[in-house]
Coordinates of C-alpha atoms in Angstrom, one line a residue:
X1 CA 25.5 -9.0 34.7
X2 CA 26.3 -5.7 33.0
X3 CA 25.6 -2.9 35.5
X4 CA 24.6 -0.5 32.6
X5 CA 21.0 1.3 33.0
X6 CA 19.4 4.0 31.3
X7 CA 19.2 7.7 31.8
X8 CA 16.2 7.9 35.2
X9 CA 16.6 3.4 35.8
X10 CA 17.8 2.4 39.6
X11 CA 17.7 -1.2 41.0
X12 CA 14.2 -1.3 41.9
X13 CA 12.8 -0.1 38.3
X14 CA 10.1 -2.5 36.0
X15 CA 12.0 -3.4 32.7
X16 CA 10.4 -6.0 30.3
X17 CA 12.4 -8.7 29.5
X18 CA 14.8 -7.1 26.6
X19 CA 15.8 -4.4 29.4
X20 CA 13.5 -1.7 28.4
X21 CA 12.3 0.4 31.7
X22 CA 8.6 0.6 31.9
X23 CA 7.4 3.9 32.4
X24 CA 3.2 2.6 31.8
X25 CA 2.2 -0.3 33.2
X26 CA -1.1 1.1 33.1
X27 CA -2.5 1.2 29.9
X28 CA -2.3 0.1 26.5
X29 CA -1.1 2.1 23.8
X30 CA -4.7 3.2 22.0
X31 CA -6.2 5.4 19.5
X32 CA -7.3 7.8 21.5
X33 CA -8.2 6.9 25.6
X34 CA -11.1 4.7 24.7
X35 CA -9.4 3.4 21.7
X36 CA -9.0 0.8 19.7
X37 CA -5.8 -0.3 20.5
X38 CA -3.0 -0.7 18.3
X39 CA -0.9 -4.4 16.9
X40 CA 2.4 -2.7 17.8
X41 CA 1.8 -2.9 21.4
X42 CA 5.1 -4.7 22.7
X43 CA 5.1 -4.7 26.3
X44 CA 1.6 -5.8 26.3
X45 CA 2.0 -8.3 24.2
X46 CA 5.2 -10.2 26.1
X47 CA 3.2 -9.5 29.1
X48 CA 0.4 -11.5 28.0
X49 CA 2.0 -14.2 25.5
X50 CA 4.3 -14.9 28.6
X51 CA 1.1 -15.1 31.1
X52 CA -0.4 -17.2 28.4
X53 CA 2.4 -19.8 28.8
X54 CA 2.9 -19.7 32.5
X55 CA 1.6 -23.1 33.5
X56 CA 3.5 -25.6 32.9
X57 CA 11.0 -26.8 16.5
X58 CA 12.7 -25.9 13.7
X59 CA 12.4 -21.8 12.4
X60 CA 9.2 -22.1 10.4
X61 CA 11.5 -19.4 8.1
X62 CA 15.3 -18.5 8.4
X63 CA 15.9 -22.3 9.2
X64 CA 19.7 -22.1 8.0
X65 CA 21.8 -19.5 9.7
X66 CA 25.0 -18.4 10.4
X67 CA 26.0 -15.4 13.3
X68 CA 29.2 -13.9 14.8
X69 CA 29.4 -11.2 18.0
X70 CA 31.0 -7.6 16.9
X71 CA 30.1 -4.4 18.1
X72 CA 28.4 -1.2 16.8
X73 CA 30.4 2.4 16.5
X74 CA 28.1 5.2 16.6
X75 CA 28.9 8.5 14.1
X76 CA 27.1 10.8 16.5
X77 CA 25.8 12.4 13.6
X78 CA 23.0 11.6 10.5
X79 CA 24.6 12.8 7.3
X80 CA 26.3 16.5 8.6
X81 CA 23.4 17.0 11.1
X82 CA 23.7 16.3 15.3
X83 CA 21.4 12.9 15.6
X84 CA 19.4 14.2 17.9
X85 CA 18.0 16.7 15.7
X86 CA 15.6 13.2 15.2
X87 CA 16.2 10.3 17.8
X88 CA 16.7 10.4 21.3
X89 CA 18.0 6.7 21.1
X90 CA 20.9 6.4 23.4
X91 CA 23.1 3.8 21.6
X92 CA 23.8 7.1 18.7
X93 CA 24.1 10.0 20.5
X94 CA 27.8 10.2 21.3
X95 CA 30.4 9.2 18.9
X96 CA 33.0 6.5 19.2
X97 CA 30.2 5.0 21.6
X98 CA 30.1 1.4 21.2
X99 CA 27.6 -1.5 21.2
X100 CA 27.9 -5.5 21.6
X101 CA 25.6 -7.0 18.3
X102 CA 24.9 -10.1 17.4
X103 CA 24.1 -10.7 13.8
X104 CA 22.8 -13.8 12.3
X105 CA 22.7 -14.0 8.4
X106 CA 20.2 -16.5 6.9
X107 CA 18.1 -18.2 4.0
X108 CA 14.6 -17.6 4.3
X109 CA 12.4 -20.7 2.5
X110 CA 14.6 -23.7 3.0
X111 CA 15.5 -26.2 6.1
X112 CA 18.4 -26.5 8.3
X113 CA 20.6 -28.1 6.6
X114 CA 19.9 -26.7 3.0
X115 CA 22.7 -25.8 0.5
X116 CA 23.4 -21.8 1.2
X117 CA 23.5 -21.7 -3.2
X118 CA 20.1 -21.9 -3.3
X119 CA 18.4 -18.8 -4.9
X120 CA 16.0 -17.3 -1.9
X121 CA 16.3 -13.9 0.4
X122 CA 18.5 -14.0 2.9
X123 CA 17.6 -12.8 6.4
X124 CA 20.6 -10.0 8.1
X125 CA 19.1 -10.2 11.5
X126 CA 21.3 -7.8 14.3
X127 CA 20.9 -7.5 17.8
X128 CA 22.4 -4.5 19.4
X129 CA 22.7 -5.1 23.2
X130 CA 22.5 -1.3 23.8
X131 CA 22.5 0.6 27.7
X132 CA 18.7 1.3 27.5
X133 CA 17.9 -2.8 26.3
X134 CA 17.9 -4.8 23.0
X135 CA 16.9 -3.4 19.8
X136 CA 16.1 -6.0 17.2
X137 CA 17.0 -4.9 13.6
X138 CA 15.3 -7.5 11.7
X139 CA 15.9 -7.6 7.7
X140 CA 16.7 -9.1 4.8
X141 CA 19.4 -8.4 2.2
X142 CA 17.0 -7.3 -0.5
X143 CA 15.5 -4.1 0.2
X144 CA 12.1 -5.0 -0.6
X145 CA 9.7 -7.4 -0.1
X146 CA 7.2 -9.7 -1.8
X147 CA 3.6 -8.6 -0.2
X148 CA 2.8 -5.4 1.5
X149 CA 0.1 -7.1 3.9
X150 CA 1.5 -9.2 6.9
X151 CA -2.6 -11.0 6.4
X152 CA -0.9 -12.5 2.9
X153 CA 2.7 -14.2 5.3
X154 CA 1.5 -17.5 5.8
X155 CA 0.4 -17.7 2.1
X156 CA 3.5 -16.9 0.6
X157 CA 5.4 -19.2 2.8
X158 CA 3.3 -21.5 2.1
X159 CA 3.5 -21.5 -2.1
X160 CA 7.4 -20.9 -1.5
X161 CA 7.8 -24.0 0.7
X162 CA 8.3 -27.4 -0.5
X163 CA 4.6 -28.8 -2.0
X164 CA 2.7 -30.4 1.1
X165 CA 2.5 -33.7 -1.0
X166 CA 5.4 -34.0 -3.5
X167 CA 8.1 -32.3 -0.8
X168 CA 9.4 -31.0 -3.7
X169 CA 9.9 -27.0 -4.0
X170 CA 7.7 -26.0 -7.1
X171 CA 7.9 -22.9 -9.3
X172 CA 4.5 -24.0 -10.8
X173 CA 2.8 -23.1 -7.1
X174 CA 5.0 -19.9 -6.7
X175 CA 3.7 -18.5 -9.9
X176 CA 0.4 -19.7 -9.5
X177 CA 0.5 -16.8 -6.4
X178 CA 2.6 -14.5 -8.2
X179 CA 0.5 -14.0 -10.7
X180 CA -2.3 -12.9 -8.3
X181 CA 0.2 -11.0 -6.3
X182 CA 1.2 -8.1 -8.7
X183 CA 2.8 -5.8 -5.6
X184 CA 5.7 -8.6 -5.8
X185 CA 7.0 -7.9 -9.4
X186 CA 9.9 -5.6 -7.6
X187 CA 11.2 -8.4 -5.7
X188 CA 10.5 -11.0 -8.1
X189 CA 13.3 -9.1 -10.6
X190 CA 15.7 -8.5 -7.9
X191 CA 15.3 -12.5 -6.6
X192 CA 15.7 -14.1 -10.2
X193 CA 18.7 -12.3 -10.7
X194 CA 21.7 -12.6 -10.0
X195 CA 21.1 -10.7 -6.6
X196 CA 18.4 -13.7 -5.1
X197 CA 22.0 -15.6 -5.0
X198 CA 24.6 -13.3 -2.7
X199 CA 27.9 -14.7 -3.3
X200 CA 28.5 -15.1 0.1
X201 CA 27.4 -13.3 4.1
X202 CA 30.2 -10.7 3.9
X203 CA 29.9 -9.4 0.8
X204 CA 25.7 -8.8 1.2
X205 CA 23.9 -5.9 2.0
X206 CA 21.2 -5.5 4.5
X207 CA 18.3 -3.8 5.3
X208 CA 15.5 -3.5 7.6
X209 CA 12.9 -3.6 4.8
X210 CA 10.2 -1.8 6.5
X211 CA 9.6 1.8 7.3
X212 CA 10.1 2.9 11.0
X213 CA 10.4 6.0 12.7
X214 CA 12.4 8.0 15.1
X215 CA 11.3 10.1 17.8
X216 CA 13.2 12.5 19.4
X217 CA 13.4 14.1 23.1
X218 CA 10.5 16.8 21.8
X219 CA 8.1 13.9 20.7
X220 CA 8.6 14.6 17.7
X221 CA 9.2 11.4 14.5
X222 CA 10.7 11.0 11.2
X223 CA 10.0 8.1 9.3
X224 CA 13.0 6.3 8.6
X225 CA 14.7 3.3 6.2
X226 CA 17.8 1.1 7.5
X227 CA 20.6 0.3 5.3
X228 CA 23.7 -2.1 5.7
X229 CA 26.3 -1.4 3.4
X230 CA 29.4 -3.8 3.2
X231 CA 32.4 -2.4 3.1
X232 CA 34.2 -5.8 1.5
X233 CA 32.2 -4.4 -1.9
X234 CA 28.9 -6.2 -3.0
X235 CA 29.3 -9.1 -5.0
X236 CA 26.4 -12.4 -6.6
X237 CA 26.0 -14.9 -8.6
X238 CA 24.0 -16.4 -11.3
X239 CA 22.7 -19.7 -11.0
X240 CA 25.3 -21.8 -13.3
X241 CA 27.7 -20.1 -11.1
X242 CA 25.9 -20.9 -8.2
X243 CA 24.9 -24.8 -9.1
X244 CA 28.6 -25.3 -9.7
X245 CA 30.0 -23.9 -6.4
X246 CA 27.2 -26.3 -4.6
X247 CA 28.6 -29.2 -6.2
X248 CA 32.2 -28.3 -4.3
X249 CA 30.7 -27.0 -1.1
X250 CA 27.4 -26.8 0.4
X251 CA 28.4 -24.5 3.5
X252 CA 29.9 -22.2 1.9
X253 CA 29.1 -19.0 2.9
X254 CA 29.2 -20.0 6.3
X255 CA 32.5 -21.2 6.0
X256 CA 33.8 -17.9 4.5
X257 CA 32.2 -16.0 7.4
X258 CA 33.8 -18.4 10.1
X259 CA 37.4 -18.1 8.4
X260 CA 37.2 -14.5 7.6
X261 CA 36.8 -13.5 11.2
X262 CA 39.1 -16.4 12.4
X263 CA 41.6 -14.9 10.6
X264 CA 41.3 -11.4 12.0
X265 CA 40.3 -10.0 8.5
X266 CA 36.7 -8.6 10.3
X267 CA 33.8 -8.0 8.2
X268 CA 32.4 -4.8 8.2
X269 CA 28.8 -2.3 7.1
X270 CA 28.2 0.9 7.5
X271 CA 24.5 1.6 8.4
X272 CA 22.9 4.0 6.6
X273 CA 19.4 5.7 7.2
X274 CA 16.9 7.5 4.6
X275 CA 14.3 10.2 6.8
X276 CA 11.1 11.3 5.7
X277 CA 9.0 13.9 7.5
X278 CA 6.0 11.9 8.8
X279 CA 3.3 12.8 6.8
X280 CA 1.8 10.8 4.0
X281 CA 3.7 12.5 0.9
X282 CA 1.1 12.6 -1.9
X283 CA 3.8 14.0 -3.9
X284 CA 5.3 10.7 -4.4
X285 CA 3.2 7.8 -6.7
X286 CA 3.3 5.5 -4.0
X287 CA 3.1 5.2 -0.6
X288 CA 6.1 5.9 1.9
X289 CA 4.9 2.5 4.4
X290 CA 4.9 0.3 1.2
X291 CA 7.5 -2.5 2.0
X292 CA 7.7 -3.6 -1.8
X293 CA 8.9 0.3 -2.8
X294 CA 12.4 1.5 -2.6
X295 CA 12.4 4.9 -1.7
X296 CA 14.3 7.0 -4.6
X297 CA 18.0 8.3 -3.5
X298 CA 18.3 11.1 -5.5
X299 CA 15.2 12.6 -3.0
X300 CA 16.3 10.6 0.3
X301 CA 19.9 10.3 0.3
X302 CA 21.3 7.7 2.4
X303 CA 23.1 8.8 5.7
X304 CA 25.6 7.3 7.5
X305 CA 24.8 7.1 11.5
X306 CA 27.7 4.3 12.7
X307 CA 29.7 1.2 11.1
X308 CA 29.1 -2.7 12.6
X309 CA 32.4 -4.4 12.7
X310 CA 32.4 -8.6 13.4
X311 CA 34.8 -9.6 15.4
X312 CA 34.3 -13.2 17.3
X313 CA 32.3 -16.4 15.9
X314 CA 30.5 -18.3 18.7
X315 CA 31.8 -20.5 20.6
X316 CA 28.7 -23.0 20.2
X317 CA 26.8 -22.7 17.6
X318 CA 23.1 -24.0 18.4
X319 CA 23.4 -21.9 22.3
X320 CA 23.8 -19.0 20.1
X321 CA 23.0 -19.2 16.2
X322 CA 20.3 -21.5 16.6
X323 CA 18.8 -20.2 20.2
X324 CA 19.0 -16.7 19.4
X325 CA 15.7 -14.7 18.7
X326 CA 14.8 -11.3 17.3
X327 CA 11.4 -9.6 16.7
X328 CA 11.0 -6.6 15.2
X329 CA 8.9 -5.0 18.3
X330 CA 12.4 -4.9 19.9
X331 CA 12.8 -1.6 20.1
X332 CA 14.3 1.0 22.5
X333 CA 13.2 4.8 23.3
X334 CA 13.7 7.0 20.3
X335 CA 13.1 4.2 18.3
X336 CA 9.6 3.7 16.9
X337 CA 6.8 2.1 14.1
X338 CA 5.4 3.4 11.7
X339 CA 2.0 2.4 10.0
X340 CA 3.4 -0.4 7.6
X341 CA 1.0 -3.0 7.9
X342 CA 3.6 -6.1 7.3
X343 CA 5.7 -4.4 10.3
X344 CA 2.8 -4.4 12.7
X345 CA 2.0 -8.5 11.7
X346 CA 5.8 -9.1 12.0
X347 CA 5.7 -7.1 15.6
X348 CA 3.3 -10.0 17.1
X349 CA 4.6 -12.7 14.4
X350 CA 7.9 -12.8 15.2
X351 CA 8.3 -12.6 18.8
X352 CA 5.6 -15.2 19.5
X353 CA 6.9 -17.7 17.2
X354 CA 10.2 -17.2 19.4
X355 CA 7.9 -17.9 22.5
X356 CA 6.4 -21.3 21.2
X357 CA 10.0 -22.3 19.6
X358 CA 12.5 -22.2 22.5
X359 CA 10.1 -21.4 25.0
X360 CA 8.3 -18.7 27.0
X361 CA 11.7 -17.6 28.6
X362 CA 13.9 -17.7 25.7
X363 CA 14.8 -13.9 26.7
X364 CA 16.6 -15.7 29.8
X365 CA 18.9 -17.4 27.6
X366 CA 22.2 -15.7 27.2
X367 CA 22.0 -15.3 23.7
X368 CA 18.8 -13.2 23.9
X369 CA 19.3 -11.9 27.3
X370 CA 20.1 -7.7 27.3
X371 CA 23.5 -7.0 28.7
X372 CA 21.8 -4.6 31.6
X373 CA 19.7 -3.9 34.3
X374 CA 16.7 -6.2 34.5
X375 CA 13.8 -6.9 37.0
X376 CA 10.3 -8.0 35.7
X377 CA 7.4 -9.1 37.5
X378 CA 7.3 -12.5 35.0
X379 CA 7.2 -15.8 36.6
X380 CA 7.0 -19.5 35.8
X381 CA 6.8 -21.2 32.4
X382 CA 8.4 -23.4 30.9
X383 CA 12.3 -24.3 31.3
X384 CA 12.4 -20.9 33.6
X385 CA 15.8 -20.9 35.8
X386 CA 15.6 -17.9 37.4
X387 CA 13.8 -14.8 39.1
X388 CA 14.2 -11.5 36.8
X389 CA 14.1 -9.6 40.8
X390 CA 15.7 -6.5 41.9
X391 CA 18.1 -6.7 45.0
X392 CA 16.0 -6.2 47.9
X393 CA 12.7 -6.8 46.1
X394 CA 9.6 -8.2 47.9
X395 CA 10.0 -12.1 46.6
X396 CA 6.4 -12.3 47.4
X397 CA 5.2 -9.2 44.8
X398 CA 5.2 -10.3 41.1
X399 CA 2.6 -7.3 40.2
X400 CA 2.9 -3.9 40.6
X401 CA 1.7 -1.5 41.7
X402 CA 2.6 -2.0 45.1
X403 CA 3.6 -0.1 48.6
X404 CA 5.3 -3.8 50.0
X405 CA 8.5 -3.9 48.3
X406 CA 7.7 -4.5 44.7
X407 CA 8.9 -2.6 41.5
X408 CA 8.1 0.5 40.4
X409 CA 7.7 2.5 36.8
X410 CA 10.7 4.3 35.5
X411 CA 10.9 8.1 35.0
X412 CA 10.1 9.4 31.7
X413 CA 13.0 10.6 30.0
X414 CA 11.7 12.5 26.8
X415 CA 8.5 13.9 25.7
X416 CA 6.0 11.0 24.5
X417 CA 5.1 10.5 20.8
X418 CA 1.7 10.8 20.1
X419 CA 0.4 10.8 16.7
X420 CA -2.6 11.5 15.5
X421 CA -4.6 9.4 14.1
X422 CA -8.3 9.3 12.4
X423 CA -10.4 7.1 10.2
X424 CA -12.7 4.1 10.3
X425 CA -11.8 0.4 10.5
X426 CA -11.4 -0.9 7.1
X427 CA -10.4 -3.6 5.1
X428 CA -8.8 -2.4 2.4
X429 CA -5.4 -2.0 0.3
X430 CA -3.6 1.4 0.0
X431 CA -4.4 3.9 -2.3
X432 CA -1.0 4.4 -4.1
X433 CA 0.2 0.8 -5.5
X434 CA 2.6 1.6 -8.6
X435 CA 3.2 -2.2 -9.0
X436 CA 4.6 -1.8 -11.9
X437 CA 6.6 1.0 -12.8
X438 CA 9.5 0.9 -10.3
X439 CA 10.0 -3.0 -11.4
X440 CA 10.3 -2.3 -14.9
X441 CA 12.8 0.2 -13.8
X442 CA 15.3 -1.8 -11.9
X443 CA 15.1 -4.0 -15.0
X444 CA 16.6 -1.0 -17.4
X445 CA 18.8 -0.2 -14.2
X446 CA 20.6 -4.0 -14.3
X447 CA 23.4 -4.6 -16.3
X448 CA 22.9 -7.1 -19.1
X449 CA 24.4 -10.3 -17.8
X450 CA 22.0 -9.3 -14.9
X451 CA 19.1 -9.6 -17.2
X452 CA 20.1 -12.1 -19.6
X453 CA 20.4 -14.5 -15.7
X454 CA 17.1 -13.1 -14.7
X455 CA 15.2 -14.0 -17.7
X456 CA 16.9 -17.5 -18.2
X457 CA 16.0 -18.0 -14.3
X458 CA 12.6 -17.0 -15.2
X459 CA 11.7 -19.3 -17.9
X460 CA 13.4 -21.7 -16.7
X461 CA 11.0 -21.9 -13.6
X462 CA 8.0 -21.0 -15.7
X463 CA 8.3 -23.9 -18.0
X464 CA 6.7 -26.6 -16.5
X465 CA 3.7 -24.1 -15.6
X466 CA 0.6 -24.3 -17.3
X467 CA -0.1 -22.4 -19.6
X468 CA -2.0 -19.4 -18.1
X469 CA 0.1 -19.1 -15.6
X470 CA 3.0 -18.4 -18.1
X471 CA 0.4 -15.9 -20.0
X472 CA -0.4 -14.7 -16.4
X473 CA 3.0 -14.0 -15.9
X474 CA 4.2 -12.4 -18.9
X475 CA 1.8 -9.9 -19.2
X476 CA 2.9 -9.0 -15.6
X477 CA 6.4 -8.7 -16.9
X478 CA 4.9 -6.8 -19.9
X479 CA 3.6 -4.5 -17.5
X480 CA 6.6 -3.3 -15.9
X481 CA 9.0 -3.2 -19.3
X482 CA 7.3 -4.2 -22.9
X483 CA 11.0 -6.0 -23.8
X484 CA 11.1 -7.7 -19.9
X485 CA 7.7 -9.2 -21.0
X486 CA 8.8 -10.1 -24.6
X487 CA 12.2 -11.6 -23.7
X488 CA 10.4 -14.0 -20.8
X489 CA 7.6 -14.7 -23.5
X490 CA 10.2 -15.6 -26.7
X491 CA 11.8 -18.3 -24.2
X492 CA 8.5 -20.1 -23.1
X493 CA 7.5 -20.0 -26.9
X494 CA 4.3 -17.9 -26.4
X495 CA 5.1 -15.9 -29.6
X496 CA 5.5 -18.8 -31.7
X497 CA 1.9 -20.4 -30.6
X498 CA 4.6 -23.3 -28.2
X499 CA 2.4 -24.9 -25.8
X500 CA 5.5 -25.7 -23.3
X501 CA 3.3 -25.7 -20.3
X502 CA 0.8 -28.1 -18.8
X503 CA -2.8 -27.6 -19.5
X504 CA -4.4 -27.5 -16.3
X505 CA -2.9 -28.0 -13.1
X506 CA -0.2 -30.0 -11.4
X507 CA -1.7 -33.3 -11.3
X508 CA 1.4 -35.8 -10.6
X509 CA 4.2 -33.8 -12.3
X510 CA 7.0 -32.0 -10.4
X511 CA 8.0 -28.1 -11.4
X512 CA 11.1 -26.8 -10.6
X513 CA 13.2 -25.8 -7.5
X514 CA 13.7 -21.4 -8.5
X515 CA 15.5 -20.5 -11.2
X516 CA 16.6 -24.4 -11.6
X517 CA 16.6 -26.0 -15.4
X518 CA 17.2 -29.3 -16.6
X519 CA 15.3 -30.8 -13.2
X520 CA 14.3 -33.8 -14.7
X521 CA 16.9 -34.4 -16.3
X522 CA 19.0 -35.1 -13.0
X523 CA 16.2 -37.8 -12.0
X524 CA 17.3 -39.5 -15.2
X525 CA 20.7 -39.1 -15.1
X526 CA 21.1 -40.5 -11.1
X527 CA 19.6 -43.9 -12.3
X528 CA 21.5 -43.9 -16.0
X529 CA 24.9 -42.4 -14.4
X530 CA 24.6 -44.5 -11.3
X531 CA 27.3 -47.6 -10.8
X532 CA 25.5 -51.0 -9.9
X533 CA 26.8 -52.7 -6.9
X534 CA 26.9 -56.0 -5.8
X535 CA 24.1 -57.1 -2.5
X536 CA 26.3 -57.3 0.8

C-alpha cells in the first residue's frame, strides 16, 4: 500500500473508501442546519448505498472501452497566476509534482463489442490516484451535452439505444425526442459532424462537460470548466470515411492506443481550465451551470494547470478496463460542485450504478482502490476480501465515534466552503436557455466539408422519419441558422412538397443507425450478394 496521506491524516484517521479523510461524520451537508439537504452529498451517500448492500452486468452506457496508466504533471500555476490563488487541491500545488491516472476512453450508446466507427460521444474518463484520494474526472470528448436536466438521463438513453422491439438503433426514435428537446441542438451539430466520429483515442479532446468549482484554503470558490487538449493535434472523420475504415478494422482505435504506447511514442493532453467568479453572471445570455453551453474563450480563456502523459497499457484488460469505475462525486478537498443540475444526478447516478455492477466493494478492487492511506468503518457485502482497518484498530468498532480503539475524524486543513443559498423548492427549468443561438453559430464556425458531412448525416437519418418529425426538425435547424435549416429541408424534399417520410409512426419499418444511408439497401444486398452453399 502506498504510505502517502494528506496534510493533518495519521494511521488511525476515517477515510471513505476513495482515500478522502473524514473530517464530519456528523452531519449531512444541508441548506442551512435544518436543511434540506443537498444530491451532491458523497460521503453520505457511499455510506449508505454500501449499508444498503451489506447483507449478503454490462455498463448500461460506456459499454466499449479502452484505458492505459500514465501519470499527471502539475504546472503549479493557472495561466501566469500561483494556483492557489483558487484551489487548495494538493495534486497542483507544487510543480513537476506527479500523479498515477488511469484513463479509460469510450463510446457512449453502443455494446461491448460494438465497432469504435460508429458515430456517438465518446466518454474520456481519468482517475488521478492523488496523496489526499481519488478524484474522478468524468467526461466526454464533446464539450457539451444533449439535456441540461439529469431527470431527462434515462430518456435519452433510452431513444438513443437500440428499439426495445426491433434491436435495431433508430434515427426515427432519436428525433422523435429531439425535436421536443431543443436544449440539444448544440450537440446535435457537433455529433452529426464530422466531430461525433474522432478518428481515433489519441487524437480526441476531452472535457469534463459540467461546471465545477474550486475552493481554496480561505473558503473561498470559482466555478470552473476542464479541458483535455491532445497534443498529437485533433483529428475526425466523416461517415464514408468512417464506414470504410469499419469494413478493414473494427477495433481500431483501440488498437492505435495499444501500439502507440507499446511503441514508446506516449500519448499526451494538456489540461486546461476556464474560471468564473461564482455568482450567477446575468451579463451573459445564458446560464454559467448549463451543460449544453460552451462558455466563450475570448471572455474565459483557457489555462493550462498540468499535462497527462500515457505511458503503460494494462496488463489485463477486464481487471482494469472493464472493472474500473469513476463517478463524478469523486472528488478531493479544493475540489468542489457547482449547481448544474445534470452534475448532481450524475453524482448519485454514477457511483451507484458502479455499486450494483461489480459490486458494493468495487472500491477494493485494485483498479479503483486509492494508492493511500485507508481505514473505513464499512463492512460486509458482497465479494468483500478484506478489512479497510487501521493498525492497532479495535476489530470490534466499525462506528465511530468511539473511546475503545476505533477511528477518529481528521483535522481540518482549510477553511470550509459554505455558500449561500436561498429560494423555494421548485420544479422548473432555468431562466436563460439560448437554445438556439450558440448552435447556429458553431454551424458558421465549421468549415464546409464539416457542414456539407453534417447535413448529409442529417438527412440521411431523418429520412425514414415521418413527416412531422422532419418539419419538427427543420424548423429547429431553421432556428439556429436560416441556411442550416434550408440545406437539411432541400435534402428531405420539404421545399418541393416530397413526402420522403412515413406518415404516422413506426409501425413495422426500421430507421436508420446515426448518420447511416443506404440501410436498407445492405439487407438487400446480403441476400442478392450472398454465395449459396451446398447442406453439409
Amino acid at each position: 500500500m502506498d504510505p502517502r496521506m494528506a496534510t493533518g491524516e495519521d494511521d488511525t484517521t476515517l477515510t471513505d473508501r476513495q482515500g478522502h479523510p473524514i473530517d464530519n461524520n456528523q452531519s449531512m451537508r444541508t441548506v442551512g442546519s435544518r436543511g434540506p439537504t443537498t444530491l451532491e452529498n458523497y460521503h453520505f451517500i457511499e455510506k449508505i448505498t454500501h449499508f444498503d448492500r451489506e447483507r449478503v452486468p454490462e455498463r448500461v452506457v460506456h459499454a466499449r472501452g479502452a484505458g492505459a496508466h500514465g501519470f499527471f504533471e502539475a504546472y503549479g500555476t493557472v495561466g501566469n497566476e500561483p494556483i492557489a490563488k483558487y484551489t487548495r487541491a494538493s495534486l497542483f500545488q507544487e510543480k513537476g509534482k506527479e500523479t498515477p491516472v488511469f484513463v479509460r476512453f469510450s463510446s457512449v450508446i453502443h455494446g461491448s463489442h460494438s465497432p469504435e466507427t460508429l458515430r456517438d460521444p465518446r466518454g474520456f474518463a481519468v482517475k488521478f490516484y492523488t496523496d489526499e484520494g481519488n478524484w474522478d474526472l468524468v467526461g466526454n470528448n464533446l464539450k457539451v451535452f444533449f439535456i441540461r436536466d439529469a431527470i431527462k438521463f434515462p430518456d435519452l438513453i433510452h431513444a438513443f439505444k437500440p428499439d426495445p422491439v426491433t434491436n435495431v438503433q433508430d434515427g426515427v426514435r432519436i428525433f422523435d425526442f429531439i425535436m421536443n428537446t431543443p436544449e440539444a441542438m448544440m450537440m446535435i451539430t457537433f455529433l452529426f459532424s464530422p466531430w461525433g466520429i474522432p478518428a481515433n483515442f489519441r487524437q480526441m479532446q476531452g472535457s469534463g462537460v459540467n461546471t465545477y468549482k474550486w475552493v481554496n484554503a480561505d473558503g473561498e470558490a470559482v466555478l470552473i470548466k476542464y479541458h483535455w487538449e491532445p497534443k498529437q493535434g485533433i483529428k475526425n472523420l466523416t461517415q464514408q470515411e468512417a464506414e470504410d475504415i469499419q469494413g478493414k478494422n473494427f477495433n481500431h482505435a483501440t488498437q492505435d492506443l495499444y501500439e502507440a504506447i507499446k511503441s514508446g511514442d506516449f500519448p499526451e493532453w494538456e489540461l486546461c481550465v476556464q474560471i468564473m467568479s461564482d455568482d450567477e453572471h446575468p451579463e451573459l445570455d445564458f446560464d454559467p451551470l448549463d451543460d449544453t453551453k460552451l462558455w466563450p474563450t475570448d471572455t474565459f480563456p483557457f489555462l493550462p494547470v498540468g499535462r497527462m502523459v500515457l505511458n503503460r497499457n494494462p496488463e489485463n484488460y477486464f481487471a482494469e478496463v472493464e472493472q474500473v469505475a469513476f463517478g463524478t462525486g469523486v472528488l478531493v478537498d479544493g475540489l468542489d460542485f457547482s449547481d448544474d443540475k445534470m452534475l448532481q444526478g450524475r453524482t448519485l447516478s454514477y457511483s451507484d450504478t458502479q455499486r450494483y455492477r461489480v459490486g458494493p466493494n468495487y472500491l477494493q478492487l485494485p483498479i479503483n482502490a486509492p494508492k493511500k492511506h485507508i481505514a473505513t468503518n464499512q463492512r460486509d457485502g458482497q465479494m468483500a476480501y478484506r478489512v479497510d482497518k487501521a493498525p492497532g484498530q479495535n476489530p470490534h468498532i466499525n462506528y465511530e465515534p468511539s473511546t475503545l480503539g476505533g477511528l477518529h475524524e481528521a483535522t481540518k486543513t482549510g477553511k470550509e466552503y459554505t455558500p449561500y443559498i436561498e429560494g423555494n423548492l421548485v420544479r422548473q427549468v432555468i431562466e436563460r436557455t439560448n437554445d438556439f443561438k450558440y448552435a447556429g453559430e458553431q454551424y458558421r464556425a465549421f468549415e464546409d466539408w464539416e457542414r456539407d458531412d453534417l447535413i448529409l448525416n442529417l438527412v440521411g437519418t431523418l429520412k425514414p422519419a415521418p413527416q412531422h418529425i422532419q418539419q419538427g426538425m427543420t424548423d429547429l435547424f431553421t432556428k439556429c441558422d436560416p441556411d442550416y435549416g434550408r440545406r437539411v429541408a432541400e435534402g428531405l424534399g420539404l421545399n418541393d412538397g416530397i413526402q420522403s417520410g412515413k406518415s404516422s409512426g413506426l409501425d413495422a419499418e426500421f430507421g436508420a443507425p446515426l448518420g447511416a444511408v443506404h440501410t436498407e439497401e445492405g439487407v438487400q444486398e446480403a441476400e442478392s450478394k450472398g454465395h449459396s452453399a451446398d447442406p453439409y
